[in-house]
Tab-separated table of C-alpha atoms (C1' of nucleotides) in Angstrom:
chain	number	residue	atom	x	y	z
A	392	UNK	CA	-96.165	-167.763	-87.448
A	393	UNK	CA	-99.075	-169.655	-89.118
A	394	UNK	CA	-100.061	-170.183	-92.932
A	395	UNK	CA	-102.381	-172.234	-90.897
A	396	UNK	CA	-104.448	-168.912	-89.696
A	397	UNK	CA	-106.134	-169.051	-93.147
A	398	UNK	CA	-106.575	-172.947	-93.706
A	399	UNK	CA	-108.914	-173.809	-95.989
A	400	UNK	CA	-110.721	-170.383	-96.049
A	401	UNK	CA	-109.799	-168.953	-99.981
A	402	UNK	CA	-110.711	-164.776	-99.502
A	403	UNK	CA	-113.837	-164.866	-101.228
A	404	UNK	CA	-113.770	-162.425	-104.295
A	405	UNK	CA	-114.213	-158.986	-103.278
A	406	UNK	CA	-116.722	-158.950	-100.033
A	407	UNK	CA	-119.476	-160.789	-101.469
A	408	UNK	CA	-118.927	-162.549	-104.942
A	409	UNK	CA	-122.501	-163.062	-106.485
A	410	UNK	CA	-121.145	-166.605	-107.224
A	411	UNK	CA	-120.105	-167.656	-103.886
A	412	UNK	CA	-123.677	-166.418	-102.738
A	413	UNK	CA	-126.153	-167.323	-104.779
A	414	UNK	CA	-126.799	-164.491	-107.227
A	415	UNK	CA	-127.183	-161.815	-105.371
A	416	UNK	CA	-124.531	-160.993	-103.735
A	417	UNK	CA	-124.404	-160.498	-99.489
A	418	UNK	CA	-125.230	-156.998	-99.534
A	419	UNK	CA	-128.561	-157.930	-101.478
A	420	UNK	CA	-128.960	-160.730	-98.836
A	421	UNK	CA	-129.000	-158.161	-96.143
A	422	UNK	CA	-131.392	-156.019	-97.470
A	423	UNK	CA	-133.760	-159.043	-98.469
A	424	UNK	CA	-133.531	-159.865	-95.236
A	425	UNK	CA	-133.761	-156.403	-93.062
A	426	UNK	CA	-137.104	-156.206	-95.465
A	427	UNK	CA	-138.453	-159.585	-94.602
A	428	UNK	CA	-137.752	-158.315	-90.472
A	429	UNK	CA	-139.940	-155.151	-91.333
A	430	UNK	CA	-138.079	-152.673	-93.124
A	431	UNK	CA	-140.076	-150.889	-95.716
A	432	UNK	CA	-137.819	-148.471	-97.288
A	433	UNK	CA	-134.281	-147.936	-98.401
A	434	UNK	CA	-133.691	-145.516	-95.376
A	435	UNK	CA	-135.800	-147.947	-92.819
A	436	UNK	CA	-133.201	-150.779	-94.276
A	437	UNK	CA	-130.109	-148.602	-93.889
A	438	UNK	CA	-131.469	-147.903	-90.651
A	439	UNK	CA	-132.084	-151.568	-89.320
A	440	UNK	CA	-128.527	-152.330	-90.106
A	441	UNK	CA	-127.083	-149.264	-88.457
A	442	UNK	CA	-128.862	-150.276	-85.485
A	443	UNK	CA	-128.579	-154.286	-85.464
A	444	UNK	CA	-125.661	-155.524	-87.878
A	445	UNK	CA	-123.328	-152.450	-87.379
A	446	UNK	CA	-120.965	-154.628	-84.964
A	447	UNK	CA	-119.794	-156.800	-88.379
A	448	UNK	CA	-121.683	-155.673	-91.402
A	449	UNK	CA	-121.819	-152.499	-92.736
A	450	UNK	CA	-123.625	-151.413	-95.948
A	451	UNK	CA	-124.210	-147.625	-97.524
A	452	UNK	CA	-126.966	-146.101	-99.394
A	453	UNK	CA	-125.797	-146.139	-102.672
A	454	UNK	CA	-125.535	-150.196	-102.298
A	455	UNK	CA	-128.835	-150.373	-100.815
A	456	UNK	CA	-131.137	-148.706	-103.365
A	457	UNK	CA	-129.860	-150.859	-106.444
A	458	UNK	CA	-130.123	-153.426	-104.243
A	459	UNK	CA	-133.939	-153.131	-103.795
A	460	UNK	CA	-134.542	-152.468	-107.245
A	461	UNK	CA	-132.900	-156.104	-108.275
A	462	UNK	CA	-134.521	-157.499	-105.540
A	463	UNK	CA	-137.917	-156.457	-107.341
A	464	UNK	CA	-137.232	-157.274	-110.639
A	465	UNK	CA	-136.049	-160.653	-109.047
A	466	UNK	CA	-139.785	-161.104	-107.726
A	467	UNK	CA	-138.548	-161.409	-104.215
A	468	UNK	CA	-140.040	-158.062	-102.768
A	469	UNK	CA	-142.728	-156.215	-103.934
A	470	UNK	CA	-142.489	-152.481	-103.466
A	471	UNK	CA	-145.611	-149.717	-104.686
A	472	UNK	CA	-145.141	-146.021	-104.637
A	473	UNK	CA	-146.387	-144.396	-100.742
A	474	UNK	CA	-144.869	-140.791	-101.166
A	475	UNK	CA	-145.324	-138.783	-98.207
A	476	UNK	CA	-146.689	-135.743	-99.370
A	477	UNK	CA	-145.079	-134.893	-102.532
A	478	UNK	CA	-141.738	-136.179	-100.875
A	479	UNK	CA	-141.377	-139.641	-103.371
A	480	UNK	CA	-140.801	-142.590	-101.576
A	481	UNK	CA	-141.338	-146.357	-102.401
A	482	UNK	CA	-142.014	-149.340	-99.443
A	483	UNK	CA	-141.330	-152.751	-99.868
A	484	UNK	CA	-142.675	-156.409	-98.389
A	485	UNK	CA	-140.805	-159.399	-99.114
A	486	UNK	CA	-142.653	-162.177	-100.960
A	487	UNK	CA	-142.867	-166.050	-100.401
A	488	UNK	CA	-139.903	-165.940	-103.213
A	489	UNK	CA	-138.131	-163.529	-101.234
A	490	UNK	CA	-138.626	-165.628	-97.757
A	491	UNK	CA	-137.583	-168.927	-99.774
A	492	UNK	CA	-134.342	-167.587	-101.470
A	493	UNK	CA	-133.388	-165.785	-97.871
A	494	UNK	CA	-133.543	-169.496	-96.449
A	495	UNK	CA	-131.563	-171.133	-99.286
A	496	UNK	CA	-129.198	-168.812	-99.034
A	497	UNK	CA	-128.491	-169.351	-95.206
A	498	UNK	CA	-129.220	-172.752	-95.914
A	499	UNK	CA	-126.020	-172.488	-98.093
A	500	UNK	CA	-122.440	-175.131	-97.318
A	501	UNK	CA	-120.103	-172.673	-98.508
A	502	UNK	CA	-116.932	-170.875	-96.822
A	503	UNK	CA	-117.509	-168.173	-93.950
A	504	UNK	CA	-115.192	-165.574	-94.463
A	505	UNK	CA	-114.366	-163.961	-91.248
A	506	UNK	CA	-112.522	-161.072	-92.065
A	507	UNK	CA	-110.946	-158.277	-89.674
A	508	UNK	CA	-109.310	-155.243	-90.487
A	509	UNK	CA	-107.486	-153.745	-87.364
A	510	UNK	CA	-105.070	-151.097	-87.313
A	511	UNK	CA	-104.955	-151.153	-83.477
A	512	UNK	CA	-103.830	-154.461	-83.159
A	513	UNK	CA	-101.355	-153.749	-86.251
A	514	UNK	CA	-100.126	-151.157	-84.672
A	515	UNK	CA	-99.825	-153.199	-81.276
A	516	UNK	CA	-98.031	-155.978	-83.106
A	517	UNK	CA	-94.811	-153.491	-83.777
A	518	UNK	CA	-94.938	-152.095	-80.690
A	519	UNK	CA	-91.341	-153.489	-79.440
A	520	UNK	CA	-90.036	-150.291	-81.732
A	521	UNK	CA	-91.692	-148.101	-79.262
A	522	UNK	CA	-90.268	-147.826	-75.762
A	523	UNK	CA	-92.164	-149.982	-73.046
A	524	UNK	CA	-93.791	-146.497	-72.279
A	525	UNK	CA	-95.062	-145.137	-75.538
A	526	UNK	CA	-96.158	-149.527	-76.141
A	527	UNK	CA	-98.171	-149.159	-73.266
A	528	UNK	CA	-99.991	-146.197	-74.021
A	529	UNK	CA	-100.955	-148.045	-77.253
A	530	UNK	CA	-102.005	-150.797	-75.136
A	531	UNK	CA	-104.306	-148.947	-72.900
A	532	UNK	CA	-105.639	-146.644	-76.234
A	533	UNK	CA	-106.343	-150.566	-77.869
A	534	UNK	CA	-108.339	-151.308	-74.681
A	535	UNK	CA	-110.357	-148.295	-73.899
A	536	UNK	CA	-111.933	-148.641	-77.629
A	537	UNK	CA	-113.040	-151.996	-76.618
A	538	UNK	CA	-114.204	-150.670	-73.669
A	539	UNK	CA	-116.296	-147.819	-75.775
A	540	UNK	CA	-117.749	-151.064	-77.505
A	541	UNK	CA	-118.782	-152.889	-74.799
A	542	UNK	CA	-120.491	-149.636	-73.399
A	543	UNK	CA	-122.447	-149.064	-76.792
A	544	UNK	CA	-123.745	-152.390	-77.307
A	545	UNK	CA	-124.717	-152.401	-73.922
A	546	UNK	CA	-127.198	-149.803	-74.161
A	547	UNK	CA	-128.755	-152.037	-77.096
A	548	UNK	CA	-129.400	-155.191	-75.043
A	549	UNK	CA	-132.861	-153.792	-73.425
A	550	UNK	CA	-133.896	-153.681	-77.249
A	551	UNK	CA	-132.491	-157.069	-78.360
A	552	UNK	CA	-134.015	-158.587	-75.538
A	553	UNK	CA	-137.426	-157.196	-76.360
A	554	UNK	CA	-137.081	-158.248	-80.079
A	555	UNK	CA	-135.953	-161.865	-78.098
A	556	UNK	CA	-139.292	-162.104	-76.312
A	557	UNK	CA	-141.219	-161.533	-79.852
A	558	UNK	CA	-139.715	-164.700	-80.992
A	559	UNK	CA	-136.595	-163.827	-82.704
A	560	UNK	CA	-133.943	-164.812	-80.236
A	561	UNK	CA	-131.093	-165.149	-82.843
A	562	UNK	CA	-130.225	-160.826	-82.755
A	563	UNK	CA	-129.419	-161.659	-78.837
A	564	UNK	CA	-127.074	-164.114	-79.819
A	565	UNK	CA	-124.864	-161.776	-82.375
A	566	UNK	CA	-124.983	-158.935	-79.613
A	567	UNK	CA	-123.899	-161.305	-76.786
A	568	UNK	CA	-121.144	-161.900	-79.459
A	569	UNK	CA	-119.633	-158.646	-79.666
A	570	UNK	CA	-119.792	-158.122	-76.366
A	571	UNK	CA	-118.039	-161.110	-75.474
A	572	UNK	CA	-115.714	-160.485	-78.561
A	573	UNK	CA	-114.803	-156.909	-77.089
A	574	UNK	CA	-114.546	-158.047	-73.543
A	575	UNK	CA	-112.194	-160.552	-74.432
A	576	UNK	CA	-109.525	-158.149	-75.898
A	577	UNK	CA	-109.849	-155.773	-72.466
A	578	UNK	CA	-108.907	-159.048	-70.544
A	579	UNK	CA	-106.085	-160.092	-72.779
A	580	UNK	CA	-105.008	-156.010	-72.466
A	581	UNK	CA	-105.331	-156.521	-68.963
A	582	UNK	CA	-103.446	-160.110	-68.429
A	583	UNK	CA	-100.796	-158.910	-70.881
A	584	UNK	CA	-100.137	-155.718	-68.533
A	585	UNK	CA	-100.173	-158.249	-65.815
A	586	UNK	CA	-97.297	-159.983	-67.471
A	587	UNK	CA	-95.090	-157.227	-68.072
B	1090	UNK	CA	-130.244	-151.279	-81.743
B	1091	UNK	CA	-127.628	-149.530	-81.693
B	1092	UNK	CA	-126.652	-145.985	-83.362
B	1093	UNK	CA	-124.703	-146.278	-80.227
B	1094	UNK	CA	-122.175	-148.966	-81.728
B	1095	UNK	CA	-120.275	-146.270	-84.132
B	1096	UNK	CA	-120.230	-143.596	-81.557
B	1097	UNK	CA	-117.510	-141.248	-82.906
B	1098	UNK	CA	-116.070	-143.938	-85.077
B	1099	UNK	CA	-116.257	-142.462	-88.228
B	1100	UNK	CA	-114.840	-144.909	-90.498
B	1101	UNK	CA	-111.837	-144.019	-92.407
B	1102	UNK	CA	-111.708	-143.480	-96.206
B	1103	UNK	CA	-111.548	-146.453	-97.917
B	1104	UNK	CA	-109.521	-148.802	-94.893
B	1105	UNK	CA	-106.000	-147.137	-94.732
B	1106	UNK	CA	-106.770	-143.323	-96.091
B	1107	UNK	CA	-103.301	-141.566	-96.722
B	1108	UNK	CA	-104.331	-138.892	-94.795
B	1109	UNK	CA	-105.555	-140.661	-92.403
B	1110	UNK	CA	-102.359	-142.474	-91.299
B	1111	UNK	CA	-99.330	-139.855	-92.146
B	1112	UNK	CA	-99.092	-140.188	-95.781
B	1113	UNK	CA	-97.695	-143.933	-96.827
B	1114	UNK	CA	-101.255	-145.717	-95.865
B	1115	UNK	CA	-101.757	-148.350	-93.485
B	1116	UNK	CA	-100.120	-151.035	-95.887
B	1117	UNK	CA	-97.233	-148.627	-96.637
B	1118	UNK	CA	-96.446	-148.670	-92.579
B	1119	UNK	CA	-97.509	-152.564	-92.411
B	1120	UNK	CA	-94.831	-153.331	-95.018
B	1121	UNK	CA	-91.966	-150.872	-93.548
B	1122	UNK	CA	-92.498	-152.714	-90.368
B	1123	UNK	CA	-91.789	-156.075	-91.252
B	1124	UNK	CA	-89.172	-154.815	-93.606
B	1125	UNK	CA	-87.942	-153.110	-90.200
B	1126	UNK	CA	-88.661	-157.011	-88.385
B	1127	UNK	CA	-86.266	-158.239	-90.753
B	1128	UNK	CA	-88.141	-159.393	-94.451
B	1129	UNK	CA	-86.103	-158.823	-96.541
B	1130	UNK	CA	-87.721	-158.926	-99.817
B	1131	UNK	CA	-90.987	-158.319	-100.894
B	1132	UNK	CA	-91.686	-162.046	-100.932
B	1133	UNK	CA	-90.478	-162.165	-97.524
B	1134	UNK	CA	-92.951	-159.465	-96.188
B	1135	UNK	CA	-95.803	-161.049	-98.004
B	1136	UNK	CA	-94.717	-164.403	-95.775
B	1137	UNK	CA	-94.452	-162.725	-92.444
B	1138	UNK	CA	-97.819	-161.069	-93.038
B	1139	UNK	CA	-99.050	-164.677	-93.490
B	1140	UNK	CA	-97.889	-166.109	-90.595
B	1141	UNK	CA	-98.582	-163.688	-87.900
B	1142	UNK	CA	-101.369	-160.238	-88.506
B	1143	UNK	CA	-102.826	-162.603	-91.308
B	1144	UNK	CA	-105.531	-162.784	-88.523
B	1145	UNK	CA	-106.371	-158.952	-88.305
B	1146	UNK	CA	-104.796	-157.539	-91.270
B	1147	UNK	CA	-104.207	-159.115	-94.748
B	1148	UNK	CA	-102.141	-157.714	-98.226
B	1149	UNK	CA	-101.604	-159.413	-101.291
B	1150	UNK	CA	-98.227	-159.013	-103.251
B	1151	UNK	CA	-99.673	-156.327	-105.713
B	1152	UNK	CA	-99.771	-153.958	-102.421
B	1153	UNK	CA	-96.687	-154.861	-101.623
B	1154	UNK	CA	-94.354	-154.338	-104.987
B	1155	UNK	CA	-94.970	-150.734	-105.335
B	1156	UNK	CA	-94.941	-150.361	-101.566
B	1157	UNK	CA	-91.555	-151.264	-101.958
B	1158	UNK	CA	-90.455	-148.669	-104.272
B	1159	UNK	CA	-92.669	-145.763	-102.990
B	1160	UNK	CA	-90.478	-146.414	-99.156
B	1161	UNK	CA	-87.464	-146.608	-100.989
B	1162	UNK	CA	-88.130	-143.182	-102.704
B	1163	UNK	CA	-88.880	-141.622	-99.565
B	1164	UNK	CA	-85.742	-142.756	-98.140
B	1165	UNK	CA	-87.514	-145.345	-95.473
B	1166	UNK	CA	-86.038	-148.310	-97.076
B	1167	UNK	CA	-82.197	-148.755	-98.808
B	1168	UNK	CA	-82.689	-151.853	-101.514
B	1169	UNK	CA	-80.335	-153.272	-103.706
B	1170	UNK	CA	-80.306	-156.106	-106.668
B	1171	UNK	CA	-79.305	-159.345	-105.161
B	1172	UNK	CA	-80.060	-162.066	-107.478
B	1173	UNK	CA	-80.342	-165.469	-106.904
B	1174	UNK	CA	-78.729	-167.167	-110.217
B	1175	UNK	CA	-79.952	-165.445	-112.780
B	1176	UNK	CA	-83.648	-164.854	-111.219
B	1177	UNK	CA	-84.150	-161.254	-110.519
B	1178	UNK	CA	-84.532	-160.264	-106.665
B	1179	UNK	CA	-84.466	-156.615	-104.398
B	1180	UNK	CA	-83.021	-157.470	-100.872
B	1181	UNK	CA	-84.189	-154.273	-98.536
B	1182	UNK	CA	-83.267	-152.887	-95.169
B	1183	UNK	CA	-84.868	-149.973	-92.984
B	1184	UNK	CA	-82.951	-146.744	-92.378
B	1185	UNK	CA	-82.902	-144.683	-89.492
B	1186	UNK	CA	-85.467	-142.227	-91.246
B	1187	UNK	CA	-87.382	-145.309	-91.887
B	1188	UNK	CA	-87.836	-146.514	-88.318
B	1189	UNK	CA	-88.742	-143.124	-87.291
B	1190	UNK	CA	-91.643	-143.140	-89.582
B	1191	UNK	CA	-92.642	-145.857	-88.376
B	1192	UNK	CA	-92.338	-144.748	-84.809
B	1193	UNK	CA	-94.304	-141.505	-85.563
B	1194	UNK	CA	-96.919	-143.363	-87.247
B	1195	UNK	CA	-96.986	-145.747	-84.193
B	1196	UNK	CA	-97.939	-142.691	-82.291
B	1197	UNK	CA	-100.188	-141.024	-84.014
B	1198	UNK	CA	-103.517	-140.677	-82.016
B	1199	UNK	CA	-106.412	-140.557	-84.539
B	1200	UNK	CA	-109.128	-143.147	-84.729
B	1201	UNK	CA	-108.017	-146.873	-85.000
B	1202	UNK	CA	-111.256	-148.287	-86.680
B	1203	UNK	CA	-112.034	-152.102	-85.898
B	1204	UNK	CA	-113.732	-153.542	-89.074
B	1205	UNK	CA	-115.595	-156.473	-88.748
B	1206	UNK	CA	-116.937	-158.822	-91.922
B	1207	UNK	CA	-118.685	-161.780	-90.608
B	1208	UNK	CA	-120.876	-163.290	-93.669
B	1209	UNK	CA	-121.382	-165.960	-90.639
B	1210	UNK	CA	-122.413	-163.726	-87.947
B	1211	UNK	CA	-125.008	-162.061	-90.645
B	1212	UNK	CA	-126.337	-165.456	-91.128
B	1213	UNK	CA	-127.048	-166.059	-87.685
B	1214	UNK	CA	-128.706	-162.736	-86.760
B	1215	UNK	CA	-131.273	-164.272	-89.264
B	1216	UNK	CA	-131.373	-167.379	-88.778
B	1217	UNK	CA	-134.931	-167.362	-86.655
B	1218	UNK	CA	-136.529	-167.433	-90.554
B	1219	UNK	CA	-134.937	-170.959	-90.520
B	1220	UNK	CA	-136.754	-173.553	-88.358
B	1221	UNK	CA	-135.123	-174.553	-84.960
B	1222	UNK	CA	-133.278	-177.219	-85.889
B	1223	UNK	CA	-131.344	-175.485	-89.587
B	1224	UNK	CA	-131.019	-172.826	-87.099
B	1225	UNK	CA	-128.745	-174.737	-84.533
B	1226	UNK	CA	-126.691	-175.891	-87.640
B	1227	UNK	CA	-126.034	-172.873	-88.669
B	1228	UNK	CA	-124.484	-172.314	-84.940
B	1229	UNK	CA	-122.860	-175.126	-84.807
B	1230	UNK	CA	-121.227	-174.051	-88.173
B	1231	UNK	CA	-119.883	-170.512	-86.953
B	1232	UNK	CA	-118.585	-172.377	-84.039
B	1233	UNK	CA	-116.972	-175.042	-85.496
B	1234	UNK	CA	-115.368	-171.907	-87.590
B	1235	UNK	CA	-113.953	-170.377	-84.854
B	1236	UNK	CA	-112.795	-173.804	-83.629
B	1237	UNK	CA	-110.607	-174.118	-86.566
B	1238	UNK	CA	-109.547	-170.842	-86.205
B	1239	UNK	CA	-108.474	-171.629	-82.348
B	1240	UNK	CA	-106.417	-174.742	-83.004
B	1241	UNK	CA	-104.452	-172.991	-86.240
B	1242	UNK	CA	-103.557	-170.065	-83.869
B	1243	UNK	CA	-102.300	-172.650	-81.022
B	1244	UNK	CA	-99.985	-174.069	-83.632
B	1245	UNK	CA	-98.188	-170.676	-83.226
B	1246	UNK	CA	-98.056	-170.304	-80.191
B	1247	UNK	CA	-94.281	-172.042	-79.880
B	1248	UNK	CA	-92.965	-169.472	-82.430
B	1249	UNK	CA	-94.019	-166.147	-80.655
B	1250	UNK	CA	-93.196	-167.738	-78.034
B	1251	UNK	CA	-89.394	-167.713	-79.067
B	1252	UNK	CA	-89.801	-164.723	-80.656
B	1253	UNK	CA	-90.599	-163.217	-77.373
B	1254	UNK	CA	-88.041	-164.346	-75.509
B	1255	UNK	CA	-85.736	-162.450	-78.340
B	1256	UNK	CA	-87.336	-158.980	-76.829
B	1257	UNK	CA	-90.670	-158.343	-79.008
B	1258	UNK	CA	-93.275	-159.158	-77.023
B	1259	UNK	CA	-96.192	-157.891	-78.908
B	1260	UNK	CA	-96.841	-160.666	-81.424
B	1261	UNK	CA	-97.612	-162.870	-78.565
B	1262	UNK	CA	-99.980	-160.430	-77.203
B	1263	UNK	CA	-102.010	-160.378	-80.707
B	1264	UNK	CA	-101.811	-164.246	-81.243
B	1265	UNK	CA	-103.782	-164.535	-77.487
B	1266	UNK	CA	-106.085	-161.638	-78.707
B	1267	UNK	CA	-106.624	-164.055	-81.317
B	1268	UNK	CA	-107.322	-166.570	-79.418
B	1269	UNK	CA	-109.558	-164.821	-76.931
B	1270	UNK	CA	-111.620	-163.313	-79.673
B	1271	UNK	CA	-112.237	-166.525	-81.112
B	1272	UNK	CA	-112.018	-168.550	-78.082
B	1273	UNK	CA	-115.390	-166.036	-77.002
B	1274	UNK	CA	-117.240	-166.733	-79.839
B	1275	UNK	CA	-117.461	-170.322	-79.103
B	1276	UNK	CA	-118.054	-169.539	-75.739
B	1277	UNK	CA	-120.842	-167.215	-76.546
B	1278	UNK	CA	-122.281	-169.984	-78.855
B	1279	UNK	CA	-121.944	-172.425	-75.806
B	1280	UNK	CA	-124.024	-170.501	-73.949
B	1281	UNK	CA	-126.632	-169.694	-76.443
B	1282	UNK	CA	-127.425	-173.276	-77.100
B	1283	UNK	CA	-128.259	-174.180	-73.605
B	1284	UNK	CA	-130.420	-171.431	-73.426
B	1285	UNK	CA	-132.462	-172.523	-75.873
C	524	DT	C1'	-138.334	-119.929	-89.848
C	525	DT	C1'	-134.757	-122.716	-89.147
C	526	DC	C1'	-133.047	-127.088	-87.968
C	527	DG	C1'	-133.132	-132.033	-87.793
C	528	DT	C1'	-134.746	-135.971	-89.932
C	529	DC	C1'	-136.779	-138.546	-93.764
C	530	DA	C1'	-135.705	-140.069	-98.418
C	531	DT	C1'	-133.444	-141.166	-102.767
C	532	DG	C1'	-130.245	-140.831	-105.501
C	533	DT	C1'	-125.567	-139.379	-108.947
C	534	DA	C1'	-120.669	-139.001	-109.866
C	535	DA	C1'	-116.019	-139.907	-109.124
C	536	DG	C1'	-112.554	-142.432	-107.220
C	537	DA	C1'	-109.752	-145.263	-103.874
C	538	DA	C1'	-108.533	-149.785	-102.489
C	539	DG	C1'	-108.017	-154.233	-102.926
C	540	DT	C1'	-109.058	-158.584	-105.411
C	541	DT	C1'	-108.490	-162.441	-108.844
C	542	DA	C1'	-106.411	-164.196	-112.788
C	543	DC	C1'	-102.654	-164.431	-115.409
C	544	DA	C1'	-97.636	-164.315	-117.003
C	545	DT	C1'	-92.985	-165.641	-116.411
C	546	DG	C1'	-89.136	-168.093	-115.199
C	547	DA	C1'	-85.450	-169.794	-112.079
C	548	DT	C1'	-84.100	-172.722	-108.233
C	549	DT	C1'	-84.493	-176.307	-104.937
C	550	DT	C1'	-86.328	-180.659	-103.432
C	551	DC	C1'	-88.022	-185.228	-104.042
D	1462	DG	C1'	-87.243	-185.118	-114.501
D	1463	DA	C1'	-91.359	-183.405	-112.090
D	1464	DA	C1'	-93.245	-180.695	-108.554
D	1465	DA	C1'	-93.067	-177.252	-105.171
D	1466	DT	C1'	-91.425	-173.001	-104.001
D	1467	DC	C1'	-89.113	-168.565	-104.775
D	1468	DA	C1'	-89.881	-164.112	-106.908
D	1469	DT	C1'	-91.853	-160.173	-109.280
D	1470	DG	C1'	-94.901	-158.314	-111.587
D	1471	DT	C1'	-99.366	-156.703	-115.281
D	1472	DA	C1'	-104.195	-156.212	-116.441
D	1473	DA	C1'	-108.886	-156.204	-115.644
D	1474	DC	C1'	-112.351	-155.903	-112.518
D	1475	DT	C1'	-115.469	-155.536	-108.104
D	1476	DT	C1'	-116.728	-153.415	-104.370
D	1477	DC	C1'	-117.293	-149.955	-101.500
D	1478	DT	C1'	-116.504	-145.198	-100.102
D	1479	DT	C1'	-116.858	-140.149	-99.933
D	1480	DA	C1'	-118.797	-136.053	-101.549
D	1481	DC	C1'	-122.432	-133.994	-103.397
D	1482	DA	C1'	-127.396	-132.857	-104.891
D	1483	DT	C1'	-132.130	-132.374	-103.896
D	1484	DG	C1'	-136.123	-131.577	-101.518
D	1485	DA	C1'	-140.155	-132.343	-98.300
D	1486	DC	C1'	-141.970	-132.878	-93.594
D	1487	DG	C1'	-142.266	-131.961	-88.607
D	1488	DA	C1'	-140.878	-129.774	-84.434
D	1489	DA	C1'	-138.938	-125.993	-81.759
DNA sequence: TTCGTCATGTAAGAAGTTACATGATTTC
DNA sequence: GAAATCATGTAACTTCTTACATGACGAA
């Protein structure tokens, strides 16, 4: 159908090629940046993203610790010892270096890569082998996770409208996204049904 | 903001677990279906994927050559040498047991996990550390993405068109999920920017 | 005292990518 | 005769994941 999906958008190499972002790589981008909105350790970081990002970034702990460590020896966070009790632990602050290397990177031309990996819709695209039955049971399955979605982020907006109010207003934007990103897929579900 | 978003979406060993999707893998099934859809080689399949899940689902030829052979050992797939000149080439077809596997994997219930990786959308959920104005470029710049994406998508339209009118549906339901999806992120972005 | 959460890692491995190699055939 | 496309791979490498290990603190 189209060679033209992908025009002009090379897959960058791997996820996050340090040379297509600036020597660091995204995932280090993320964590330089949950740190500069607050984060203070590893676990606050993984945290932050879990709670904020989840919806199209994703990032584990064994990424995130190296991560933090190169970010120090880089210069842009600075992170002392706090254990809590004899439990070690280690909090971080971004510096000015930090805060100027987050803005060159977004400041940055390159490609976008918008990539999505979706076994429901794979599955929906050979759904003509199926009878019109079982095909619309996979339909409705394909819309009621969207549906889940659109009830989880949901619950978030009271927070994303209080962060909004501090004077970052750019989290509202990427949750109105997924919600309008999910809702779109129930109503092309529920046109398609329609249509039948 | 939202431990919410994952709710009971554990995400699936690497993205297509053998265990996780009957024992071939997601691109095992993804190649035996367009084998099934009529590709007949594996250059073939690596052209269909291009021109119609390329949107929600990519695989690059060294997925697809031993694909290939591990569905023709388990019977899913008959192949035989059909050279053109002197240039080697494998012509496949599906076999019955073949198109049942792919009908049992087709209804298999487990989790269908919807990954997301938006280096764009990451931008923009930090984009307040930019001033206002780098801010709205960066917006502008996902948008325009998704613009793209929307007028490479309508130049398909025409051929799942005719392929619907053949008897599979389906494709043209994920080409207008494509189009929603993308059509609500510019939307979203729309709406964003007058609010500011 | 037991469970949930905070907190930081190591080890092993799956999956998928780019880059490269090769060469024939068709099209301009 | 040159360029684009057809066609099938190998090799090396990132990236990211799961599974596991460890242990302290706070609350019930």
């Amino acid at each position: 159908m189209a060679a033209a999906i992908g025009a002009g958008s090379r897959p960058v190499a791997g996820h996050s090629d340090a040379a297509a972002t600036g020597g660091l790589g995204a995932p280090g981008y993320v964590v330089l940046g949950m740190v500069g909105l607050g984060a203070r350790s590893g676990y606050e970081v993984k945290q932050m993203v879990g709670q904020s990002i989840r919806f199209f970034w994703t990032i584990s702990p064994v990424q995130i610790y190296p991560s933090l460590q190169r970010l120090e020896r880089a210069g842009y966070i600075t992170g002392r010892a706090e254990p809590r009790g004899r439990r070690p632990r280690r909090v971080y602050e971004i510096t000015g270096a930090g805060r100027e290397a987050l803005r060159d990177w977004l400041r940055e031309a390159g490609p976008m890569p918008w990539e999505l990996r979706d076994i429901g819709l794979v599955k929906l695209f050979f759904a003509d082998t199926l009878g019109p039955g079982e095909a619309a049971g996979l339909l409705e399955a394909v819309r009621r996770r969207s549906e889940e979605r659109v009830a989880a982020l949901r619950e978030v907006e009271p927070v994303a409208e209080a962060v909004s109010e501090q004077g970052d207003v750019y989290p509202m934007l990427t949750l109105r996204m997924g919600l309008a990103v999910h809702q779109a897929m129930i109503d092309a579900c529920d046109e398609f049904a329609r249509t039948l």
